[in-house]
Every structure is written in structure tokens, then in C-alpha cells.
CSV table of C-alpha atoms and ligand atoms in Angstrom, one decimal:
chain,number,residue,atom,x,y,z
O,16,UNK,CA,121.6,-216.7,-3.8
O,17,UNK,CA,118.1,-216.2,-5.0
O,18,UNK,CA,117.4,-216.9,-8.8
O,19,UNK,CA,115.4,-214.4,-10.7
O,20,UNK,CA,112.3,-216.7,-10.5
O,21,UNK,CA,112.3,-216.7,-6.9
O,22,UNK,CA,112.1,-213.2,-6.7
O,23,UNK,CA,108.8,-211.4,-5.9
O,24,UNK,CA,107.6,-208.4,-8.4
O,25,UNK,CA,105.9,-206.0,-6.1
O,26,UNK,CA,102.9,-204.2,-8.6
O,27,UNK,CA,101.1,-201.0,-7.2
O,28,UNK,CA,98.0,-201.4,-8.3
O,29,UNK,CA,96.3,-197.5,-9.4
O,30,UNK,CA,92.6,-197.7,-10.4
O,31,UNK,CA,92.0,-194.3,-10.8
O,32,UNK,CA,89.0,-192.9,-11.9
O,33,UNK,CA,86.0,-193.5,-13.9
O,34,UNK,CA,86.5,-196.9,-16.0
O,35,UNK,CA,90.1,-197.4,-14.1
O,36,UNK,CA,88.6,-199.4,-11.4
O,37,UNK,CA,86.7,-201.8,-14.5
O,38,UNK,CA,89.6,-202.1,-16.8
O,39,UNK,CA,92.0,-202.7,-13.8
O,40,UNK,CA,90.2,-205.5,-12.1
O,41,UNK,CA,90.5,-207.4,-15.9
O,42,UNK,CA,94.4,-206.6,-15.9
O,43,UNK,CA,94.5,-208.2,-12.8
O,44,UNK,CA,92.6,-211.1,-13.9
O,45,UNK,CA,95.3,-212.1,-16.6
O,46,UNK,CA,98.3,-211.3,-14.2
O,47,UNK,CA,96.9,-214.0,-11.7
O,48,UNK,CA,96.9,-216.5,-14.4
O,49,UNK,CA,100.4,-215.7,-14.9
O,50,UNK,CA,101.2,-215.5,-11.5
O,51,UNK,CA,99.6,-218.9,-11.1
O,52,UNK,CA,101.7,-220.8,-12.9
O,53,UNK,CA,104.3,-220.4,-9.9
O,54,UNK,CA,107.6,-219.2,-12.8
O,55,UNK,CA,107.4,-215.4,-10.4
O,56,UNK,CA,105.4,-214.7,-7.7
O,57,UNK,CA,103.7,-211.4,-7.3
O,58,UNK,CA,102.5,-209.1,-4.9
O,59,UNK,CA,99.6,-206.6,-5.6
O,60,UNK,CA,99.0,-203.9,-3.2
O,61,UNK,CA,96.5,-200.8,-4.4
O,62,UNK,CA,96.6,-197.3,-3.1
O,63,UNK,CA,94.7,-194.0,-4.6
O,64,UNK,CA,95.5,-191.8,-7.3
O,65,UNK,CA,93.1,-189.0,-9.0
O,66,UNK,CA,89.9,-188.1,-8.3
O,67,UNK,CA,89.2,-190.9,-5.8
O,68,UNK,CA,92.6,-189.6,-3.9
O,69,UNK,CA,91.1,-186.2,-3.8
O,70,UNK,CA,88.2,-187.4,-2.5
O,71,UNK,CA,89.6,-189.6,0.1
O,72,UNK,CA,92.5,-187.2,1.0
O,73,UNK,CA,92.2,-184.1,-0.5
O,74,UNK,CA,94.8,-184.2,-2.8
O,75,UNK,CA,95.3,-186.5,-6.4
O,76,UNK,CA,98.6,-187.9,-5.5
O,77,UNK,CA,98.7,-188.8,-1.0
O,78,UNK,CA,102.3,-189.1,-0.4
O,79,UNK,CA,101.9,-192.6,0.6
O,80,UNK,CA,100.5,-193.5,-2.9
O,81,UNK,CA,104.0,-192.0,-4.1
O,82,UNK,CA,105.9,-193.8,-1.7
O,83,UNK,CA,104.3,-197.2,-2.2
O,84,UNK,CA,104.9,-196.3,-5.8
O,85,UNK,CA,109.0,-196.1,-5.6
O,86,UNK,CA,108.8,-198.9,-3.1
O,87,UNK,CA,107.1,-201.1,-5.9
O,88,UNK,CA,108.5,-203.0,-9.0
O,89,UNK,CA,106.3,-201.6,-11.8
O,90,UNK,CA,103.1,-199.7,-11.3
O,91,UNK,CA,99.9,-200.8,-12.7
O,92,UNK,CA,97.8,-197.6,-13.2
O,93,UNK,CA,93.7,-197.6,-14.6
O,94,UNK,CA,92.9,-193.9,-15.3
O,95,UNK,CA,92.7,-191.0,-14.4
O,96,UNK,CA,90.2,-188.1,-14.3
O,97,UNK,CA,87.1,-186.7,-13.4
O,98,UNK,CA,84.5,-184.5,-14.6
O,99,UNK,CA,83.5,-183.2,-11.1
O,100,UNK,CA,86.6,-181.1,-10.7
O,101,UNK,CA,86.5,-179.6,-14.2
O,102,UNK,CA,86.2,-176.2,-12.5
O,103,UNK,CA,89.9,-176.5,-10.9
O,104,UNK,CA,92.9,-175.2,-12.1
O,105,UNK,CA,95.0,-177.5,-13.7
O,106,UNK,CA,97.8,-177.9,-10.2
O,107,UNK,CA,94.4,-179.6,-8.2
O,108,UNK,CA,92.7,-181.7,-10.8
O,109,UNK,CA,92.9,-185.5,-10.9
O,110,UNK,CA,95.5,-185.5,-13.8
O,111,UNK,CA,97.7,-183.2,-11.7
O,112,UNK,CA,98.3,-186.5,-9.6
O,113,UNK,CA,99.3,-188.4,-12.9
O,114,UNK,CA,101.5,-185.8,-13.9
O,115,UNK,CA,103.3,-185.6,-10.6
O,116,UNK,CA,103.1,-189.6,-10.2
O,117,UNK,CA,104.8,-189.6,-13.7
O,118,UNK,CA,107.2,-187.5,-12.6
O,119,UNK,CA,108.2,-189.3,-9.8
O,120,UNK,CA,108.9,-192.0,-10.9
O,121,UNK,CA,110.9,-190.5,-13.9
O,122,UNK,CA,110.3,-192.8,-16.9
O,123,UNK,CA,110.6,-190.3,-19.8
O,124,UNK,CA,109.9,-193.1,-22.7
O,125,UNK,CA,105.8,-193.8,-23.0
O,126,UNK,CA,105.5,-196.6,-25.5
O,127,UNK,CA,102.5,-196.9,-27.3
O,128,UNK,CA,102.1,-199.9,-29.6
O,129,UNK,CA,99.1,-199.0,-32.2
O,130,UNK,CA,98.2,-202.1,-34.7
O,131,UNK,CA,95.5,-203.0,-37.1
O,132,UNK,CA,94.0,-206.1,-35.8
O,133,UNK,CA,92.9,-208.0,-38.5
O,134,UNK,CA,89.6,-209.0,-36.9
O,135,UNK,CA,88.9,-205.2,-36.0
O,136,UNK,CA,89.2,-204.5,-39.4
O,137,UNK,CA,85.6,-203.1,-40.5
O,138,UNK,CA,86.0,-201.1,-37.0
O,139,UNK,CA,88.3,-198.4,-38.5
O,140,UNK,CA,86.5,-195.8,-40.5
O,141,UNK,CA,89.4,-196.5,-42.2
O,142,UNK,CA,89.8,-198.6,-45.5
O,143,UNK,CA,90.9,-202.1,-44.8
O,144,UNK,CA,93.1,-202.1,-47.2
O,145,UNK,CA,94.5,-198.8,-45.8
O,146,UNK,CA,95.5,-200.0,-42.4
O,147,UNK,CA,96.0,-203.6,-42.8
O,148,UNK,CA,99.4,-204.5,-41.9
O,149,UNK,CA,99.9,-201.4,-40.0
O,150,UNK,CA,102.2,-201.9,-36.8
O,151,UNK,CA,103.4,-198.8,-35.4
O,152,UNK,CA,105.6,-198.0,-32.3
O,153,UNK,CA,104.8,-194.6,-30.4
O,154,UNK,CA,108.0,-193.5,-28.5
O,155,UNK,CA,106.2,-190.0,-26.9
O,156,UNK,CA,108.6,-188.1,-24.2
O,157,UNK,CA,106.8,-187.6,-21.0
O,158,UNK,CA,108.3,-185.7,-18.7
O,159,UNK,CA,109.1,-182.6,-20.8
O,160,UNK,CA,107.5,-179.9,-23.4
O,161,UNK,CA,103.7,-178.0,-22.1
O,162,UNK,CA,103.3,-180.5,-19.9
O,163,UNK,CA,105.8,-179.3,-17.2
O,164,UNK,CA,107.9,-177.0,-18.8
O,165,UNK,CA,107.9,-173.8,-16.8
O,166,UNK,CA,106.8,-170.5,-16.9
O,167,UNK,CA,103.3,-171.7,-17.0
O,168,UNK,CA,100.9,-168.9,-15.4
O,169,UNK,CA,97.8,-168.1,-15.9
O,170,UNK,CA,97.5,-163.8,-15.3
O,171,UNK,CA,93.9,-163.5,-14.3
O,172,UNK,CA,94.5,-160.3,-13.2
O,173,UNK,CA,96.0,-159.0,-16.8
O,174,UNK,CA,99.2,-157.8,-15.6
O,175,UNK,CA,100.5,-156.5,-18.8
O,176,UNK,CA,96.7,-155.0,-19.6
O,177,UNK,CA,94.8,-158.0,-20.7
O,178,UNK,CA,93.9,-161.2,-19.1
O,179,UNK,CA,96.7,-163.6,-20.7
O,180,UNK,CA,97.8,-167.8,-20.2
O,181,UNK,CA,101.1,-169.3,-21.3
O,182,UNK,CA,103.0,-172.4,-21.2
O,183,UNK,CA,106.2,-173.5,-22.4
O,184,UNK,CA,107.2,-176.2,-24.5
O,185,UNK,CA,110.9,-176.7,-23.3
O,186,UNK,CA,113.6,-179.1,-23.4
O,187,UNK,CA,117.0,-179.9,-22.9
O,188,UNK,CA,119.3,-181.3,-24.9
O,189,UNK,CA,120.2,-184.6,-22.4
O,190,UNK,CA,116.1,-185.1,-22.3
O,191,UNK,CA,115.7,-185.3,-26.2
O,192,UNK,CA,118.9,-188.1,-26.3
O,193,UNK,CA,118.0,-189.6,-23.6
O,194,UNK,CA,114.6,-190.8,-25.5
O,195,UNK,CA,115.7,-190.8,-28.6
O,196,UNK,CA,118.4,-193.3,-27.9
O,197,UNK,CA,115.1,-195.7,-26.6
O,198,UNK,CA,113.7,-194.8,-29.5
O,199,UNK,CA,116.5,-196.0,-32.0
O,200,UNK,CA,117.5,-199.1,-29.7
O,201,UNK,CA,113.7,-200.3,-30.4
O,202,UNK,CA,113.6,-199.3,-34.1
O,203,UNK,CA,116.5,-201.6,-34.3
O,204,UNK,CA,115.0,-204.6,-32.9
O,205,UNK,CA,112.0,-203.7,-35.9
O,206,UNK,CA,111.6,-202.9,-38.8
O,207,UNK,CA,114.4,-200.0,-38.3
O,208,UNK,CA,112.7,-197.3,-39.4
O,209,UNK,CA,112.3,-194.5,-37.2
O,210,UNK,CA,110.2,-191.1,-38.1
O,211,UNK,CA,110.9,-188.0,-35.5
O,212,UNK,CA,108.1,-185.7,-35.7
O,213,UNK,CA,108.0,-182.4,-34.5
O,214,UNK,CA,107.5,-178.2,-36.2
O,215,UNK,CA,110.7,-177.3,-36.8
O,216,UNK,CA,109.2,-174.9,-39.2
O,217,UNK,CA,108.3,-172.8,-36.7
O,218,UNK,CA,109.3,-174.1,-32.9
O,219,UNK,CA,113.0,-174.0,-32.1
O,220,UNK,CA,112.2,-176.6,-29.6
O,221,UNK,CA,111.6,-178.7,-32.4
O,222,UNK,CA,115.1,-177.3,-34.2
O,223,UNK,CA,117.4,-178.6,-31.1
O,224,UNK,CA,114.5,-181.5,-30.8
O,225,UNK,CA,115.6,-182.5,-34.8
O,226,UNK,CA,119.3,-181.7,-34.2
O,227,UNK,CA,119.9,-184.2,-31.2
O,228,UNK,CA,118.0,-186.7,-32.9
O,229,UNK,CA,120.2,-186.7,-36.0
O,230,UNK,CA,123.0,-186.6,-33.6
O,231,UNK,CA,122.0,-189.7,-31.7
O,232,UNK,CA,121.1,-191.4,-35.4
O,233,UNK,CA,124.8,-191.3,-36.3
O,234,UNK,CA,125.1,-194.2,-33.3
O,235,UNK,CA,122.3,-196.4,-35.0
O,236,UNK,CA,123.8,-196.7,-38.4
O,237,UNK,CA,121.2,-199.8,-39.2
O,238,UNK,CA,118.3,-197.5,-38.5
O,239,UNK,CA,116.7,-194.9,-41.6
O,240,UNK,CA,116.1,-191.9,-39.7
O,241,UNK,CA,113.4,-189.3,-41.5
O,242,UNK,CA,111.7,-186.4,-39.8
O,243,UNK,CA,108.1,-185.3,-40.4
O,244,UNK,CA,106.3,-181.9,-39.6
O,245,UNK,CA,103.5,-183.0,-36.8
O,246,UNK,CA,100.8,-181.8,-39.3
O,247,UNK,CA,101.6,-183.5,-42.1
O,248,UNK,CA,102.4,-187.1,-39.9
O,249,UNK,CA,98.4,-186.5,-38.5
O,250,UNK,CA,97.5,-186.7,-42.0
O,251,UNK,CA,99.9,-189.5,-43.1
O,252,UNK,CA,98.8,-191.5,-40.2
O,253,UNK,CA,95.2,-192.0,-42.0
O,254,UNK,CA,96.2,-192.0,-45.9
O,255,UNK,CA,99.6,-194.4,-45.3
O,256,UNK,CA,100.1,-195.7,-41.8
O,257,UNK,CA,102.0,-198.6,-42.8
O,258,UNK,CA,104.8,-196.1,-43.9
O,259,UNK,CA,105.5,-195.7,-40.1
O,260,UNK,CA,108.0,-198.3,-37.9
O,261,UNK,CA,108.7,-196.2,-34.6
O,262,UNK,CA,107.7,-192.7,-34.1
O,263,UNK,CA,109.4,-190.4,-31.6
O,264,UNK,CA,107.9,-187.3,-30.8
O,265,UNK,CA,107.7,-185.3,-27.5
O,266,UNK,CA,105.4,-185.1,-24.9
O,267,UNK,CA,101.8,-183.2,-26.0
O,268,UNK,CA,102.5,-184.4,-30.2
O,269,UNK,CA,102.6,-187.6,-28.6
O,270,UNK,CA,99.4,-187.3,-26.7
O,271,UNK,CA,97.6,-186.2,-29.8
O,272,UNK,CA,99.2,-188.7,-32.2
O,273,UNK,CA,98.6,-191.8,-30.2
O,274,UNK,CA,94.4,-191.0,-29.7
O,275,UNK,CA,94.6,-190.5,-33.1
O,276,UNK,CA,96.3,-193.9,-33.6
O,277,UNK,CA,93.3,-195.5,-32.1
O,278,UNK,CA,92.0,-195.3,-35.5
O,279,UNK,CA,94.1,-197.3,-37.0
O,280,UNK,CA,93.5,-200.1,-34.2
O,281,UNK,CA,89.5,-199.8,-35.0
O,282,UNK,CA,89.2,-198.3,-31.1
O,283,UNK,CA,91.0,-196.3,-28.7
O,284,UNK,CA,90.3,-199.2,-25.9
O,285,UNK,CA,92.8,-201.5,-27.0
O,286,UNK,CA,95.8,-199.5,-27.1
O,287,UNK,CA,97.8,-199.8,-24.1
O,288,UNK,CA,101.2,-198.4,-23.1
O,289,UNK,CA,104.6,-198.5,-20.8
O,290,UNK,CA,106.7,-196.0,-19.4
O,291,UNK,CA,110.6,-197.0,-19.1
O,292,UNK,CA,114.0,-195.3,-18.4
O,293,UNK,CA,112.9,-193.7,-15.1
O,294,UNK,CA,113.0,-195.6,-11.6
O,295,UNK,CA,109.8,-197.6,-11.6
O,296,UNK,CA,108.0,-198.2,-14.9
O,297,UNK,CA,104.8,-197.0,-15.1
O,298,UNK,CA,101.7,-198.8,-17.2
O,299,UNK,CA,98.4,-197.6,-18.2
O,300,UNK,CA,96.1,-197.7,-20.8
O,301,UNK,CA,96.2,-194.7,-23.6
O,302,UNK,CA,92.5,-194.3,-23.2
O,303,UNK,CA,91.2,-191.8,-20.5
O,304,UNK,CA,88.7,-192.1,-18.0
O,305,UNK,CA,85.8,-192.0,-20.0
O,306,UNK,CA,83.3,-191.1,-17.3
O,307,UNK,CA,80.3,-191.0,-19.5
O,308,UNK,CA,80.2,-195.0,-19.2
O,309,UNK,CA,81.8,-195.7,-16.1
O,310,UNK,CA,80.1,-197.8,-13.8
O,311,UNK,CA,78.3,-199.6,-16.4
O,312,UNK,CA,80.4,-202.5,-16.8
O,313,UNK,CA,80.7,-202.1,-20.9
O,314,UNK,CA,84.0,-200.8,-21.0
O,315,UNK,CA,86.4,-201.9,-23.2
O,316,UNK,CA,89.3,-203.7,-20.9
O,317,UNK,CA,91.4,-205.0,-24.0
O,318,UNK,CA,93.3,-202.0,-23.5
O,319,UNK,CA,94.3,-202.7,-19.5
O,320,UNK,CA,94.9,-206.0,-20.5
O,321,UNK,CA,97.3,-205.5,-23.2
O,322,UNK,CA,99.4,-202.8,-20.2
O,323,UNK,CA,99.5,-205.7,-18.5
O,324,UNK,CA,101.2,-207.8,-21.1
O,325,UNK,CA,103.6,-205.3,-21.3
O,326,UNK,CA,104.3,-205.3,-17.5
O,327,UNK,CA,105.2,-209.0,-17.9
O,328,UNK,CA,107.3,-207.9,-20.8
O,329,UNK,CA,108.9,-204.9,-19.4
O,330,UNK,CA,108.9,-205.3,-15.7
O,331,UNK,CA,108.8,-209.3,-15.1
O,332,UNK,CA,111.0,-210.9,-17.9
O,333,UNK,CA,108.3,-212.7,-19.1
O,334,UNK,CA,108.1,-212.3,-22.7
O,335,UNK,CA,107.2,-215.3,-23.4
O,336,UNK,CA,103.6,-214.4,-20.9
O,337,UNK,CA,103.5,-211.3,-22.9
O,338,UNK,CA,103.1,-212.7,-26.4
O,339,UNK,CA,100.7,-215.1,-24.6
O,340,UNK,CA,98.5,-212.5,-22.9
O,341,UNK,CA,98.8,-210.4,-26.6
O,342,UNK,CA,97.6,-213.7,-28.4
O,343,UNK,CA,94.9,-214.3,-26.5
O,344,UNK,CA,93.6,-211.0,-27.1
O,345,UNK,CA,93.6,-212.2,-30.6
O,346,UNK,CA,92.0,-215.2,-30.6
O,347,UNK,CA,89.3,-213.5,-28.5
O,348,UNK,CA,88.6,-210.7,-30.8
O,349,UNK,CA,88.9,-213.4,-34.3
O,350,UNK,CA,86.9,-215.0,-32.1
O,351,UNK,CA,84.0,-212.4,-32.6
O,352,UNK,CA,84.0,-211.1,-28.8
O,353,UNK,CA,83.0,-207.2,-28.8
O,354,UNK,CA,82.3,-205.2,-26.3
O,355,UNK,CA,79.7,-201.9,-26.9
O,356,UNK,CA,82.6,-199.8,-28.4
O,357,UNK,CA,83.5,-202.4,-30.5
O,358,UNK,CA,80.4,-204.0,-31.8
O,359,UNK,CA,78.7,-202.6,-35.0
O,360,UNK,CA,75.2,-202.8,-36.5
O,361,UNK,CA,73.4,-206.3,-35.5
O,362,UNK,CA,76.8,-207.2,-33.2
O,363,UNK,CA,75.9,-208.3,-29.6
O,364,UNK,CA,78.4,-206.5,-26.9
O,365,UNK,CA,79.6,-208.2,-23.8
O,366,UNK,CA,80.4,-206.7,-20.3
O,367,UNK,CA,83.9,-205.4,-19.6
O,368,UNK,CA,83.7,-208.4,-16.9
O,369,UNK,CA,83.0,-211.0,-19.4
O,370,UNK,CA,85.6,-209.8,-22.1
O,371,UNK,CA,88.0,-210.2,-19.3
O,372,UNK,CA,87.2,-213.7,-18.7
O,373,UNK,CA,87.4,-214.9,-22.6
O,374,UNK,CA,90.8,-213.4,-22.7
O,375,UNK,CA,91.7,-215.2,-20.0
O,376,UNK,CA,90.1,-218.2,-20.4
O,377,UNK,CA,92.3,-218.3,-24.0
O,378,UNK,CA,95.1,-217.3,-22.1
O,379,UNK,CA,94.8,-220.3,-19.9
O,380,UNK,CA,94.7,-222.5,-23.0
O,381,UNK,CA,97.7,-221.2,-24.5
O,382,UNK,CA,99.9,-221.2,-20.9
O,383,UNK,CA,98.7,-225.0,-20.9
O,384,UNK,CA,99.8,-225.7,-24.9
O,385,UNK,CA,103.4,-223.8,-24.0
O,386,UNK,CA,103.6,-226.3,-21.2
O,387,UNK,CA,102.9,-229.3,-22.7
O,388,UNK,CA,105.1,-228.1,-25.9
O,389,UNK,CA,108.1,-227.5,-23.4
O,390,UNK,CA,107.5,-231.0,-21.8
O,391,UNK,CA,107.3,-232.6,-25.2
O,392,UNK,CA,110.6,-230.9,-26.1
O,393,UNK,CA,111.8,-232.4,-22.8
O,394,UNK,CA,112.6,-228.9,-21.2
O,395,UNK,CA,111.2,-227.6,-17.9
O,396,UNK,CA,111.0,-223.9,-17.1
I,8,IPM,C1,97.2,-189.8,-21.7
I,8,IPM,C2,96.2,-188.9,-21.1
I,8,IPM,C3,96.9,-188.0,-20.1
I,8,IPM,C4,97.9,-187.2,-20.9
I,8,IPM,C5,95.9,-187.0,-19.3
I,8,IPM,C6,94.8,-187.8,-18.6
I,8,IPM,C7,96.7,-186.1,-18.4
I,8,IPM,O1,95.5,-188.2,-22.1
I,8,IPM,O2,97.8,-190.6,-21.0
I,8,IPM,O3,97.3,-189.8,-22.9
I,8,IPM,O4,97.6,-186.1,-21.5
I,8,IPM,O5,99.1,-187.6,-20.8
I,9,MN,MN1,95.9,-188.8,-24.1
């Protein structure tokens, strides 16, 4: 039989558009270390998603990219988008091919860790003394509400007299549980608080979204359970963000919330997130594509970096990696490493390319401590 550490962890590696490519290649960088130290061995193949898929095959998601994709262990995705084919409906733009890779591979719980880094402290517009100690958990549904909820139609020719657009934000009762239970299960291995946010004031989507979820509370009697209007948690996540442990919210709140969490963290490059319950999880970086600086190398790869620690979490049962990989990222930053969207007034930035090699370069160090630590304790793993 074949122990867990001899078993390969096939990644699909997709760059995507824009910064992907830049912020990918750094991800890699710090899964090589890993995968150097011989505990799992891993395979990275890459295929095309996006923009560059349309480009290459005239369409943002080839079926071989989605094959590859189930055939993988985890999937390792950059970005996505591209301001060239901003004239496209939405079915045959570069996110269409996120939206259908998503859904492929059925992972309905997006996690989105959002921090204050203590280093990035004077990067938040915030006070410090407003998000210090913040350390929030976004559980956002992604396989439901606007985002593929049907009817969707846009009536150009103004059927019922006017030219008219609609979506739906729909859900099912087994789709709210089944993230909701994720949702409590990690709240309990926190600080086990949990906030559901949603506009039950107005949406009964949100109604049957706050029923199930005080349903699926009753299960998780160790976890304080309090629901918030999506307005009123925008505002509370810039006057109190410490007041939040895990927040579940469905699939377009969740979008919305998350960017705006990037406030708290002092820059929307360093927030990274995983997608689990579905077949294959699924990792990328909350930011977008950012095409106005792609190609320049002055990206901020903190965020790609950080997916991939939660790949080793999630995907490789390397925790241990993980908290290495997220350490690292630390040191680097207390270290006074910034790249352009990170550096202030009289600050020097670094290339994407040389961020990448600090953080790995710590990373090293630390694998190297952990070893020698383990053979002092007279344990080998
Ligand atoms: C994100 C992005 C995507 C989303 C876009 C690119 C479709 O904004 O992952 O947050 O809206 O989900
Ligand atoms: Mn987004």
C-alpha cells in the first residue's frame, strides 16, 4: 500500500489573464520549496483559462482545460479577465470561463481569510487602532444567487415595450445548508462566532437564506450565531471589524464584502482564497486581473502566495507548510519588503519577481529551523 506521502498531488496550474501569469509564477515558486523537501511530490501541469483561452481557442474555458481540471488534485488558478472583450455579453467574456470552471468543479464554499497585518498597518486608510487584531473568515457561496441563477436575459428587443435586463438571485434550501454547515464547522475550530449576512428586509432569498442557517445553528450549539443586513455589515466592517469571527454570505454579498475586506488587510493583493466541498478545490487570489499594471512586473504576488498556502493546507495535508508559507509572508512584510501597491510616501517598491524570492527565501529558513527542531526533538517526518 502506498502511504499518503508517497502519493503525488497533481496541481493544474491556471494563469489567466492580466497579472495571473506574474502572481502565479511566485505561487509556484513557494510550492517548489515545499515540494523540495521530498514529504509529497507534485506535479504541475498548466492549461488556459480566460482571455488567453479565448485567444488561443476561441472560447474562455477549452474542454481540455476542464478535463485536465477534474483529472487534477487541486487547481491553482491566477486571474481572470480582460479589458479587450469588454464589449461581449457576459456568456463569451473571460470571466464566463471562471464561472463555468467554478462550476465544474462544484466547490460552493470560497474562503476568504482577511487580516490586519500588523506591519501593514499605516496601509489601511483605516485607524490602526481600528483594525488591529482584526482576523475575519469570509465563507461566500459560489455557485448560487445572480451569478447563475436563471432567468437571466437581457430583452434588447423590449418585448414587454421597453428595452429591460434581469437576473435572479435564487437558491435552494440544500445549497444554503450545505455552506452553512462549512461555515459553522470552521467558526467552531475559531473563535465561534459566526455572522450571516444577507437583506432579509426585503429579499425572500435572504428569508429562506436566514431560516436554514438558524436551522443548521441548532447543530453547532458551541457557535453564537447573529445575522446582519448586508448594508449595515459594509459599514461595520470599517467602524468595528474585530466584531466579526466568520461571515457567511452568498455568492455576489460575498464578492462585494471581501474587496471591501481588503481594507482591513492594508491591500487587496494579499488576500487570497479556497474553494472546498465540490470535486476539485479550486484556489485563486481575491484580487482581479488588474490589467492596468500587467506586464510590468510590480504586482503584488503576496496574494498568490498566500492561495498557495492554502493549497498545502486544504489540498496536500500540509499544514504545518501552510503556517510556514503564511509566516514567511510575515517576516517579509515586518521585514519592510513593499511592492508599488504597498509602499507609501518615501518607501522603495520591489518587483513582483523579487517579493517572490524574499518570501521564499524566509520560507526556506523556517522549513530548515522546523527540521532541525524535529531532529532535535529526535522525530523524523
Ligand atoms: C472574484 C472576482 C470574480 C467574481 C470575477 C472575476 C468574475 O471578482 O473572484 O472575486 O466576481 O467572483
Ligand atoms: Mn471579486
Amino acid at each position: 500500500m502506498t502511504g499518503a506521502r508517497d502519493m503525488e498531488i497533481a496541481v493544474l496550474v491556471l494563469a489567466g489573464d492580466g497579472i495571473g501569469p506574474e502572481v502565479t509564477e511566485q505561487a509556484l515558486r513557494v510550492l517548489r520549496t515545499v515540494a523540495a523537501q521530498g514529504k509529497r511530490s507534485f506535479r504541475f501541469e498548466s492549461a488556459l483559462i480566460g482571455g488567453a483561452a479565448i485567444d488561443a481557442e476561441g472560447t474562455p474555458l477549452p474542454e481540455g482545460t476542464r478535463r485536465a481540471a477534474l483529472a487534477s488534485d487541486a487547481v491553482l488558478l491566477g486571474a481572470v479577465g480582460d479589458n479587450r472583450f469588454n464589449a461581449l455579453p457576459p456568456s463569451q467574456r473571460p470571466e464566463a470561463g471562471l464561472l463555468a470552471i467554478r462550476a465544474a468543479l462544484g466547490g460552493f464554499a470560497n474562503l476568504r481569510p482577511a487580516f490586519a497585518y500588523p506591519a501593514l498597518a499605516a496601509n489601511s486608510p483605516l485607524r490602526a487602532e481600528v483594525i488591529e487584531g482584526a482576523d475575519i473568515l469570509f465563507v461566500r457561496e459560489l455557485l448560487g444567487g445572480l451569478y447563475f441563477g436563471q432567468p437571466r436575459q437581457w430583452d434588447r428587443a423590449g418585448s414587454a415595450g421597453e428595452e429591460a435586463a434581469w437576473n435572479t438571485m435564487r437558491y435552494t434550501r440544500g445549497e444554503i445548508e450545505r455552506v452553512a454547515r462549512i461555515a459553522f464547522e470552521l467558526a467552531a475550530g475559531r473563535r465561534g462566532k459566526l455572522c450571516s449576512v444577507d437583506k432579509a428586509n426585503v429579499l425572500e432569498v435572504s428569508q429562506l437564506w436566514r431560516a436554514v442557517v438558524n436551522e443548521v445553528a441548532r447543530e453547532y450549539p458551541g457557535v453564537t450565531v447573529e445575522h446582519e443586513y448586508v448594508d449595515a455589515c459594509a459599514m461595520h466592517l470599517m467602524n468595528n471589524p474585530r466584531r466579526f469571527d466568520v461571515v457567511l454570505t452568498e455568492n455576489l454579498f460575498g464578492d462585494i464584502l471581501s474587496d471591501e475586506a481588503g481594507v482591513i488587510a492594508g491591500s487587496l493583493g494579499v488576500l487570497p482564497s479556497a474553494t472546498i466541498g465540490g470535486k476539485v478545490n479550486l484556489y485563486e487570489p481575491v484580487h482581479g486581473s488588474a490589467p492596468d499594471i500587467a506586464g510590468q512586473g510590480i504586482a503584488n504576488p503576496i496574494g498568490a502566495m498566500l492561495t498557495a498556502a492554502m493549497l498545502l493546507r486544504h489540498s496536500a495535508g500540509m499544514g504545518e507548510e501552510a503556517l510556514a508559507v503564511e509566516q514567511a509572508v510575515r517576516t517579509v512584510l515586518e521585514g519592510g519588503a513593499r511592492t508599488r501597491d504597498l509602499a507609501r510616501a518615501g518607501e522603495e517598491a520591489i518587483t513582483t519577481d523579487e517579493m517572490g524570492v524574499r518570501v521564499n527565501d524566509a520560507l526556506i529558513g523556517l522549513l530548515r529551523a522546523g527540521m532541525e527542531e524535529r531532529r532535535l526533538a529526535g522525530t523524523t517526518r
